[in-house]
CSV table of C-alpha atoms and ligand atoms in Angstrom, one decimal:
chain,number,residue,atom,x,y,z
A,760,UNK,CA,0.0,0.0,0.0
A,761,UNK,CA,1.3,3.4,-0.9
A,762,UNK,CA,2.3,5.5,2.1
A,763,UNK,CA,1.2,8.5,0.6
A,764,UNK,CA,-1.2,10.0,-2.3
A,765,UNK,CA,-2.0,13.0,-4.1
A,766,UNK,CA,-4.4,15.9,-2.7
A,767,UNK,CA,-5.1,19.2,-2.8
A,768,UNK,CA,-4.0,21.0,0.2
A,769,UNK,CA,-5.6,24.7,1.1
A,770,UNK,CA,-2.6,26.2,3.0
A,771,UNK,CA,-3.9,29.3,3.1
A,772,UNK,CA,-6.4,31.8,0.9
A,773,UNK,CA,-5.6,31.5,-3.0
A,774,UNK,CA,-2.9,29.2,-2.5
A,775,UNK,CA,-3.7,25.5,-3.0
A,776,UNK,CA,-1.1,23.2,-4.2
A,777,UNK,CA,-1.5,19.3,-5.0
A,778,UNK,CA,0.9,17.8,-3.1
A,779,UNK,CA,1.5,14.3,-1.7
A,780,UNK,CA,0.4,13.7,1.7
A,781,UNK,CA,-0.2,10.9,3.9
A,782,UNK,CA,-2.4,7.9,3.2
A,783,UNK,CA,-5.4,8.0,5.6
A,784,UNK,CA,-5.1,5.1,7.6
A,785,UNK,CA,-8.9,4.1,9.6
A,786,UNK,CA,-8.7,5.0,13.0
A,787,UNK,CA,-11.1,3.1,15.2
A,788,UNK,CA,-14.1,3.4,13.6
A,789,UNK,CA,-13.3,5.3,10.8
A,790,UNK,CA,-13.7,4.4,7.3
A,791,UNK,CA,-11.2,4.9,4.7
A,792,UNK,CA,-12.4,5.2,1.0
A,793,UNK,CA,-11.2,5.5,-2.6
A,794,UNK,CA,-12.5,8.9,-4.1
A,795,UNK,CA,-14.5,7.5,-7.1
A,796,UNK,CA,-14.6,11.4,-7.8
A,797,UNK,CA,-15.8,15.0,-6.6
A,798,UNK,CA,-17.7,17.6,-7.5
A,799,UNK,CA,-17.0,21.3,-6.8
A,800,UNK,CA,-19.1,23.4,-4.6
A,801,UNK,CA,-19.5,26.8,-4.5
A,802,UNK,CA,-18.7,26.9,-1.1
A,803,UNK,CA,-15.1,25.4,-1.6
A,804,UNK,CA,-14.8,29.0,-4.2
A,805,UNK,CA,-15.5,30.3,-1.6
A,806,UNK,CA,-13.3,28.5,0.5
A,807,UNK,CA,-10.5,29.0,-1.7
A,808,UNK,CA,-11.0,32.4,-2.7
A,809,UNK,CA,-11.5,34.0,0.8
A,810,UNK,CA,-11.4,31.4,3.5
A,811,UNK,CA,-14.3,30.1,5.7
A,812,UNK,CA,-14.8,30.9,9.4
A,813,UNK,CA,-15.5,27.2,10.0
A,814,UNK,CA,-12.0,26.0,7.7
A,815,UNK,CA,-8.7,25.3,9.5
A,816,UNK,CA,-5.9,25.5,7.2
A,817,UNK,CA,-4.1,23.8,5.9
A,818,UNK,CA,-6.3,21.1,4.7
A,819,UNK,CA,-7.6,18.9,1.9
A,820,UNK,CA,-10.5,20.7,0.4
A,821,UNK,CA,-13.8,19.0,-1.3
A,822,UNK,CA,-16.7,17.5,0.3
A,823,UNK,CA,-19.1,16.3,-2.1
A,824,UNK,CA,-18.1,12.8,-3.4
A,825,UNK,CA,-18.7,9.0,-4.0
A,826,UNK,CA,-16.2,6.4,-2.7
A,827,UNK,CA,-15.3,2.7,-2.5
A,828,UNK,CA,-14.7,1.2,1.1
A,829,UNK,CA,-10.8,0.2,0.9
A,830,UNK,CA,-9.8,-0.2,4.7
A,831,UNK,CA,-11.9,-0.1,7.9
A,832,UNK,CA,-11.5,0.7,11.3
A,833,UNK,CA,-11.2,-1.5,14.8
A,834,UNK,CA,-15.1,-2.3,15.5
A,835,UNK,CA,-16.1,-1.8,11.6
A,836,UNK,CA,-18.3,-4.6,10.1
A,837,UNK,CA,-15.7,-6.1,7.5
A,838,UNK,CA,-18.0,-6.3,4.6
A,839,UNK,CA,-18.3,-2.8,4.1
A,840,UNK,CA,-15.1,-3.2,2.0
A,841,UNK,CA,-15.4,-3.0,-1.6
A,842,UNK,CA,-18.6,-1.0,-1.5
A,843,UNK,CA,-19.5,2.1,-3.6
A,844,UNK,CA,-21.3,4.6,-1.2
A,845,UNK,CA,-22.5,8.0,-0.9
A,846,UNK,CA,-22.4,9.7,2.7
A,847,UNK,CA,-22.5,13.6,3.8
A,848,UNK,CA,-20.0,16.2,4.6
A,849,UNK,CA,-20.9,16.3,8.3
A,850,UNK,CA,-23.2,14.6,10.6
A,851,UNK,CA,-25.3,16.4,13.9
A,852,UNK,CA,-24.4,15.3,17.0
A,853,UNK,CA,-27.4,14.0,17.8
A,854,UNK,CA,-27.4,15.1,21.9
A,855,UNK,CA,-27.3,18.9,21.8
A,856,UNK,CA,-30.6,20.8,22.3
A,857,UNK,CA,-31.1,21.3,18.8
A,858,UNK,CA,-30.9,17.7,17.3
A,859,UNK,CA,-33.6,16.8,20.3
A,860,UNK,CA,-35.8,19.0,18.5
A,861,UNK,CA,-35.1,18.1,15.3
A,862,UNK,CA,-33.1,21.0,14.6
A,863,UNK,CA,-30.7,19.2,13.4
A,864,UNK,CA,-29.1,21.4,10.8
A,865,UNK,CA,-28.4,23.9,13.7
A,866,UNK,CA,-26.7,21.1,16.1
A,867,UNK,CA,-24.1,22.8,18.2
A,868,UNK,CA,-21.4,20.4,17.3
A,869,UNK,CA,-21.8,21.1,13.1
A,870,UNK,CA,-18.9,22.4,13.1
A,871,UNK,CA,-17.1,19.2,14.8
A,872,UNK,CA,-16.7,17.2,12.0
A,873,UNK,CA,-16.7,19.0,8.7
A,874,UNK,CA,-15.7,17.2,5.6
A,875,UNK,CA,-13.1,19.2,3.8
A,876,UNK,CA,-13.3,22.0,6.2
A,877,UNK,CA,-12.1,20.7,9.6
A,878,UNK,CA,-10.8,17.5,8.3
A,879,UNK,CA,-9.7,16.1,5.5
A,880,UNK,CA,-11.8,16.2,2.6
A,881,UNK,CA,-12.5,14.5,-0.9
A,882,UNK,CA,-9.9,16.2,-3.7
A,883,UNK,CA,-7.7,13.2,-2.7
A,884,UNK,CA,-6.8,9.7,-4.0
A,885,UNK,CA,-8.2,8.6,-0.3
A,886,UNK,CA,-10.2,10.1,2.1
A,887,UNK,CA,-11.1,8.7,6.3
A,888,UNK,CA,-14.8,9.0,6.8
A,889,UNK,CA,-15.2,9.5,10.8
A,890,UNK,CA,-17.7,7.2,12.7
A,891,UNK,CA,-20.1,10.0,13.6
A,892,UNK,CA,-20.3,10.6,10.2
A,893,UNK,CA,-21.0,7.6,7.9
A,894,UNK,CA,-22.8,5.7,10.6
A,895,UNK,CA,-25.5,7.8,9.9
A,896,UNK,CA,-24.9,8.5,6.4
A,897,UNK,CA,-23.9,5.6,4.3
A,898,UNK,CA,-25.7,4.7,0.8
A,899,UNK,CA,-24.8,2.2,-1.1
A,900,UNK,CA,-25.0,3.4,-4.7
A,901,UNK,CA,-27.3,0.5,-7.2
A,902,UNK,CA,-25.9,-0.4,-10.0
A,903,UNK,CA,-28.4,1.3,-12.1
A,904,UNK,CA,-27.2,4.7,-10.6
A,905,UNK,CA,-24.6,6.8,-11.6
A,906,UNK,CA,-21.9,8.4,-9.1
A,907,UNK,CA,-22.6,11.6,-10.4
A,908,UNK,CA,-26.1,11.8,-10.1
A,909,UNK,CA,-25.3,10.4,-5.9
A,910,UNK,CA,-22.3,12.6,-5.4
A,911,UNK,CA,-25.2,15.4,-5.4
A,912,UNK,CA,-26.3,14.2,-2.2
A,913,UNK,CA,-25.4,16.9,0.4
A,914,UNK,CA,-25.9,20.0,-1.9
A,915,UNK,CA,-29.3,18.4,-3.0
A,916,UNK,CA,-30.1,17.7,0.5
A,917,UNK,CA,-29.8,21.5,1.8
A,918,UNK,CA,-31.8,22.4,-1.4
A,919,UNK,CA,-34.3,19.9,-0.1
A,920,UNK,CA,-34.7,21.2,3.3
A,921,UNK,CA,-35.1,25.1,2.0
A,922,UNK,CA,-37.8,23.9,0.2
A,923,UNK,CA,-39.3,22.1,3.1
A,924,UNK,CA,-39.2,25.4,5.3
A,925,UNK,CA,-40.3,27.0,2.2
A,926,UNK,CA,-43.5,24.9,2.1
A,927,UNK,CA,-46.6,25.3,0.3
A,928,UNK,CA,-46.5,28.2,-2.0
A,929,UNK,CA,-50.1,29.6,-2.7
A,930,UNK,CA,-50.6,30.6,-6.0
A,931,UNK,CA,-48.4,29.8,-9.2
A,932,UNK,CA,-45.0,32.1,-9.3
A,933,UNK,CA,-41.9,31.2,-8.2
A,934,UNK,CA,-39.1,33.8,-9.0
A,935,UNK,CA,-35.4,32.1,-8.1
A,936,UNK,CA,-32.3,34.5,-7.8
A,937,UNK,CA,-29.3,32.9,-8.6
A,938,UNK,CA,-29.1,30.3,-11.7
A,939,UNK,CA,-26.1,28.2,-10.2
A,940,UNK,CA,-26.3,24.7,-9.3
A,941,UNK,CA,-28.3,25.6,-6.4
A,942,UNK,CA,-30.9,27.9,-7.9
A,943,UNK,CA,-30.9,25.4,-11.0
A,944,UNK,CA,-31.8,22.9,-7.9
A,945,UNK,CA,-34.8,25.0,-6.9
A,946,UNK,CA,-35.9,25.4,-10.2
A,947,UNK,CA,-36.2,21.9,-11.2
A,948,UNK,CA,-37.4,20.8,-7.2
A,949,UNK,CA,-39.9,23.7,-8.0
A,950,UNK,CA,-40.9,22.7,-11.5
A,951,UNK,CA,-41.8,19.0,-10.0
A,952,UNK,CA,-44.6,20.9,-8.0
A,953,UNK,CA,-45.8,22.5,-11.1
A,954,UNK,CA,-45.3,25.9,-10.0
A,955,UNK,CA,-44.0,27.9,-12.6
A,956,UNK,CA,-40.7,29.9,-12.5
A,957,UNK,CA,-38.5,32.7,-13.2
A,958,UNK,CA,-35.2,32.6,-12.9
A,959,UNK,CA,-33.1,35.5,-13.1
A,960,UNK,CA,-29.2,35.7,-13.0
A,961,UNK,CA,-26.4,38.3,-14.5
A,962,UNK,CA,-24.8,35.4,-16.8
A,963,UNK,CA,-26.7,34.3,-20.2
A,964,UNK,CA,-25.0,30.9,-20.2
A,965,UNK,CA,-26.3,29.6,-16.8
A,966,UNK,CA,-29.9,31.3,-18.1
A,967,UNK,CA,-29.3,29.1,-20.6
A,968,UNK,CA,-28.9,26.2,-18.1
A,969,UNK,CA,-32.3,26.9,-16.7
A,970,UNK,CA,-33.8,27.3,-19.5
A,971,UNK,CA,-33.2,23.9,-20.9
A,972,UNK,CA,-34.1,22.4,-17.3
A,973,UNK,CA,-37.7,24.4,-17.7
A,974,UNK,CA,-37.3,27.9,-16.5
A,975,UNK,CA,-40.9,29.5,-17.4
A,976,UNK,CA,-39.1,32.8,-18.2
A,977,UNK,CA,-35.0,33.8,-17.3
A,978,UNK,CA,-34.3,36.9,-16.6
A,979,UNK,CA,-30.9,39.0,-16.9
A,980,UNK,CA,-30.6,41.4,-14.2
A,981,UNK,CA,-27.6,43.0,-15.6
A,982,UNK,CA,-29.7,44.0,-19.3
A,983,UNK,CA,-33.0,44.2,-17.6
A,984,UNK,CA,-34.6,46.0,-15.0
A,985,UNK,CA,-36.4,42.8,-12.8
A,986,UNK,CA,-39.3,45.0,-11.4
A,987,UNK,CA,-40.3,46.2,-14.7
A,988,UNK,CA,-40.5,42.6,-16.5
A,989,UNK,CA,-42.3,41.4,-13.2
A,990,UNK,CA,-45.0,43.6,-14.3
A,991,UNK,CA,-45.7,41.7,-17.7
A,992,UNK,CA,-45.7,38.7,-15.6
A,993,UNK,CA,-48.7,38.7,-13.6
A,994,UNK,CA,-50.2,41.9,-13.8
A,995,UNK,CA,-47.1,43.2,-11.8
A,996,UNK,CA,-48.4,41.5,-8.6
A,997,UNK,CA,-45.4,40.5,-7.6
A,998,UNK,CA,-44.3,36.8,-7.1
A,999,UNK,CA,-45.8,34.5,-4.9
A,1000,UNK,CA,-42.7,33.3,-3.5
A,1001,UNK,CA,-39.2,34.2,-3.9
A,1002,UNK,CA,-36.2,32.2,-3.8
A,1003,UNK,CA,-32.7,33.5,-3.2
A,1004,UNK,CA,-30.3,31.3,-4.4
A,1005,UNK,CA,-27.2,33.8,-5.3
A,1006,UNK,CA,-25.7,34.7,-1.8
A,1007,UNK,CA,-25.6,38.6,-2.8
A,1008,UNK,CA,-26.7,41.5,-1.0
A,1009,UNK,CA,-27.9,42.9,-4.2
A,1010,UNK,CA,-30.1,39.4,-4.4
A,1011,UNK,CA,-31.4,39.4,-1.1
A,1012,UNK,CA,-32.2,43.2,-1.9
A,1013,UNK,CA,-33.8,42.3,-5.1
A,1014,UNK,CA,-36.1,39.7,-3.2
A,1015,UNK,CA,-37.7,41.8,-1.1
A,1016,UNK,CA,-39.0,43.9,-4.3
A,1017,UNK,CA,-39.8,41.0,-6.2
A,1018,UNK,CA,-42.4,39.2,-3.7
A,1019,UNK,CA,-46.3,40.1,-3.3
A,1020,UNK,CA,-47.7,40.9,-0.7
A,1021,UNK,CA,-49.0,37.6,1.8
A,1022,UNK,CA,-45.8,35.9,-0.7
A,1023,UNK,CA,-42.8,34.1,1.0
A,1024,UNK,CA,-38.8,34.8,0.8
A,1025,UNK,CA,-36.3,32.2,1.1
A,1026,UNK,CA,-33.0,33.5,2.0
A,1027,UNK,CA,-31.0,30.9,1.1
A,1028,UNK,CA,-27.9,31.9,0.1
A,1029,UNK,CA,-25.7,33.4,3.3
A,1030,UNK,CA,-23.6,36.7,3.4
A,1031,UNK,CA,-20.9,37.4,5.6
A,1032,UNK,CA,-21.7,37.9,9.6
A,1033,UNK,CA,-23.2,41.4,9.8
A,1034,UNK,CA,-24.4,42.0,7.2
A,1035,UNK,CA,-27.2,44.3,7.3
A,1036,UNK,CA,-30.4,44.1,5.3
A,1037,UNK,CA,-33.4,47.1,5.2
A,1038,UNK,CA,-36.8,45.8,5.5
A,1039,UNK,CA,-40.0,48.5,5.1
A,1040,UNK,CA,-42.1,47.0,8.5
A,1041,UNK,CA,-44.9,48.0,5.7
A,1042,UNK,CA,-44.3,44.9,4.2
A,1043,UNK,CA,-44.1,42.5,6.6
A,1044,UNK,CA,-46.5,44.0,9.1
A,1045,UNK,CA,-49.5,45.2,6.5
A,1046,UNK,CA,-48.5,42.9,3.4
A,1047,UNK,CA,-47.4,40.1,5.4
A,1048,UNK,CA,-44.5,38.8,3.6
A,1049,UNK,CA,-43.1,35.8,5.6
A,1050,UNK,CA,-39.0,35.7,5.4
A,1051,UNK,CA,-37.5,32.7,5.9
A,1052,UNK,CA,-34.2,31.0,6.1
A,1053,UNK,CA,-32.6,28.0,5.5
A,1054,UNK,CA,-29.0,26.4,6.5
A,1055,UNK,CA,-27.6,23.2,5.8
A,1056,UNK,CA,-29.7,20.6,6.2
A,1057,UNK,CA,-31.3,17.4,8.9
A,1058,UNK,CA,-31.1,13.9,8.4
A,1059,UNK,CA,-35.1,13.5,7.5
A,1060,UNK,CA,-33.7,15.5,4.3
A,1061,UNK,CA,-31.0,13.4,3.7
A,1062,UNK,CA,-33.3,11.0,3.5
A,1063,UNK,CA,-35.5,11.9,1.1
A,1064,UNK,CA,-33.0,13.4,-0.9
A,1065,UNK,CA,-31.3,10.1,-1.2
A,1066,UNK,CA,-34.6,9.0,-2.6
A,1067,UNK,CA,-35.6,11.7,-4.9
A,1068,UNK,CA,-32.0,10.4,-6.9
A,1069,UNK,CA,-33.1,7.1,-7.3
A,1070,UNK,CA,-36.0,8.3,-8.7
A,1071,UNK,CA,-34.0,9.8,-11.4
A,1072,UNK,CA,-36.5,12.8,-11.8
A,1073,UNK,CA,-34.3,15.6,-11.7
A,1074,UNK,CA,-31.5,16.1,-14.5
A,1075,UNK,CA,-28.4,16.7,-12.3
A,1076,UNK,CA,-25.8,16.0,-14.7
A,1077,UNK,CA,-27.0,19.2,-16.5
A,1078,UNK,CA,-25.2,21.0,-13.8
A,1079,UNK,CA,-21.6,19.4,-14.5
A,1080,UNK,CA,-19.8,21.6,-17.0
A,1081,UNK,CA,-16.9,19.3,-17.3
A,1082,UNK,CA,-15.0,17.0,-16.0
A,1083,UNK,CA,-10.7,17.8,-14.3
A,1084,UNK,CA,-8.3,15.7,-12.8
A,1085,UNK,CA,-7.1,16.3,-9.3
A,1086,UNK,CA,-4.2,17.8,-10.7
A,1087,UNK,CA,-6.3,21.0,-12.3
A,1088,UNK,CA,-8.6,21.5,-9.3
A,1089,UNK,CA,-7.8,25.1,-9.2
A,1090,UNK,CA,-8.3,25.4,-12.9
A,1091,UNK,CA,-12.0,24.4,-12.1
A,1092,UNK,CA,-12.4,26.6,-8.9
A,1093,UNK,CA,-11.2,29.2,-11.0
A,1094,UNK,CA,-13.4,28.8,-14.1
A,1095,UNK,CA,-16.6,28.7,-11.3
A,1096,UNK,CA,-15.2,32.1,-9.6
A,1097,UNK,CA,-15.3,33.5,-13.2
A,1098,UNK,CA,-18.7,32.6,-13.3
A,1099,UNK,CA,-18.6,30.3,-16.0
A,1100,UNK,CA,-18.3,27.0,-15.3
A,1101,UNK,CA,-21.6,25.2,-13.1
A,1102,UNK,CA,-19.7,22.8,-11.3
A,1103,UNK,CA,-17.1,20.1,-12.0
A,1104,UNK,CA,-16.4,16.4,-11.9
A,1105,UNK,CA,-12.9,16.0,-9.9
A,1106,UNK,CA,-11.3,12.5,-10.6
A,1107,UNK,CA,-8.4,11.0,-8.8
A,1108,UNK,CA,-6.0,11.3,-11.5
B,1424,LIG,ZN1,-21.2,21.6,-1.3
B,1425,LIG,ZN1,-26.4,18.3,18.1
């Protein structure tokens, strides 16, 4: 066995290097896995680009992958070797205050355990899945699935839950802000309950995107002015619920205009701690516009996320824009910063 492999390490903001480092070896417990491959995340742009409060550097970045067991861990059932799995980047602890009322996504001990953030992650040959994590994560990918389509477990899972605390929108319009691969998430999640939707970004080629995965109408905030083709929409009521899917200021602004009044906002993607937003009370007090959050994700929406990929009704390979070795991760992190690639397959060599 080869004492060490190739990664990509994170030593610090906008510098990550492949280098060799040490072979995981299972600790007691512990899992170690093949990466089959990895996706990109806009959160590990982020990650590169300006750090994360919840990284410690240095470290191998990437979280969202498929792997094969190789080794396991004292007190590890044995025939877990050899098997092609999906599992999630963390796991609650399931003691604190919050996971006893199934809170779960806001478990004091998140930040424990994080998958390419506080351990090792997946932009590896091999990568050591802690107890506390695949012991409640672990699915065994059918033969009839691909790796892709799984590896969109935990990304699909937060979408999953935002639309859970969404819930039921009354009326017909959707509007989401943001047409990366989380927005394109909402949209097609959205589309399944036949709502129809807008979706409105700066970039023509991921309008594009959503328009091939069934966009009613895409907008480009950076040609058009939103409230204006809102009007033509519905008599310029306003949309019934808003989705913000692009982690902007300028987005979260934008949804507050775009929604009617009794219509819900999901904030979904976060800005830096402190950041201010201004709210006219008229709207929430006299128009009653509900605003909502959503983080991460629980373990019941894990669970039906795994699910909604085996049913194979969303097209989740339409969000891969290519395919890099490990070698040309920051080529891909790169292309997504520039805002033109969706997201990229990472393969071990
Ligand atoms: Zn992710
Ligand atoms: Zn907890």
């Amino acid at each position: 066995m080869a004492v060490y492999m190739r990664a990509a390490v994170l030593h610090a903001p906008g510098d990550l290097r492949v280098d060799d480092v040490r072979d995981p070896e299972p600790r007691r417990g512990s899992i170690v896995a093949r990466v089959l491959l990895a996706l990109t995340c806009g959160t590990d742009v982020k990650l590169y680009k300006r750090g994360h409060p919840l990284a410690k550097l240095p470290n191998i970045i990437g979280h969202e992958f498929v792997g094969v067991v190789e080794e396991v861990g004292e007190g590890v059932p044995e025939d877990l070797r050899g098997r092609r799995f999906v599992t999630m980047n963390t796991s609650p602890c399931g003691g604190c205050f919050y996971c006893s009322v199934g809170r779960e996504n806001l478990c004091e001990r998140l930040g424990e355990l994080i998958i390419g953030f506080t351990i090792s992650g997946a932009y590896a040959e091999r990568i050591e899945i802690p107890e506390r994590i695949w012991r409640r994560y672990f699915y065994q990918i059918q033969e009839n699935l691909d790796p892709v389509e799984a590896a969109f477990l935990e990304p699909l899972s937060t979408v999953v839950h935002g639309q859970r605390v969404l819930g039921k929108v009354e009326g017909e319009w959707v509007a989401v802000i943001g047409s990366g691969p989380i927005g394109l998430l909402h949209l097609q999640l959205l589309k399944l309950e036949g709502l129809r939707v807008a979706v409105i970004d700066r970039h023509w080629e991921k309008l594009s995107v959503a328009e091939r995965l069934g966009a009613d109408i895409t907008i480009n905030s950076r040609e058009t002015r939103v409230e204006d083709m809102v009007r033509n929409i519905n008599g310029g009521r306003g949309f019934d619920a808003v989705v913000e899917a692009a982690g902007k200021l300028e987005a979260w602004e934008l949804a507050l205009k775009l929604v009617r009044k009794g219509g819900k906002i999901l904030f979904f993607g976060g800005l830096p701690r402190g950041t201010g937003i201004t709210i006219d009370s008229y709207r929430i007090h006299y128009e009653e516009v509900e605003i909502l959050g959503a983080f991460h994700t629980t373990p019941r929406d894990v669970e039906k996320t795994y699910k909604i990929i085996e049913s194979r009704k969303l097209r989740l390979k339409e969000l891969v824009s290519g395919s890099k070795p490990l070698e040309k991760v920051q080529e891909a992190l790169e292309s997504m910063a520039s805002g033109q690639g969706l997201k990229y397959i990472i393969t071990g060599r």
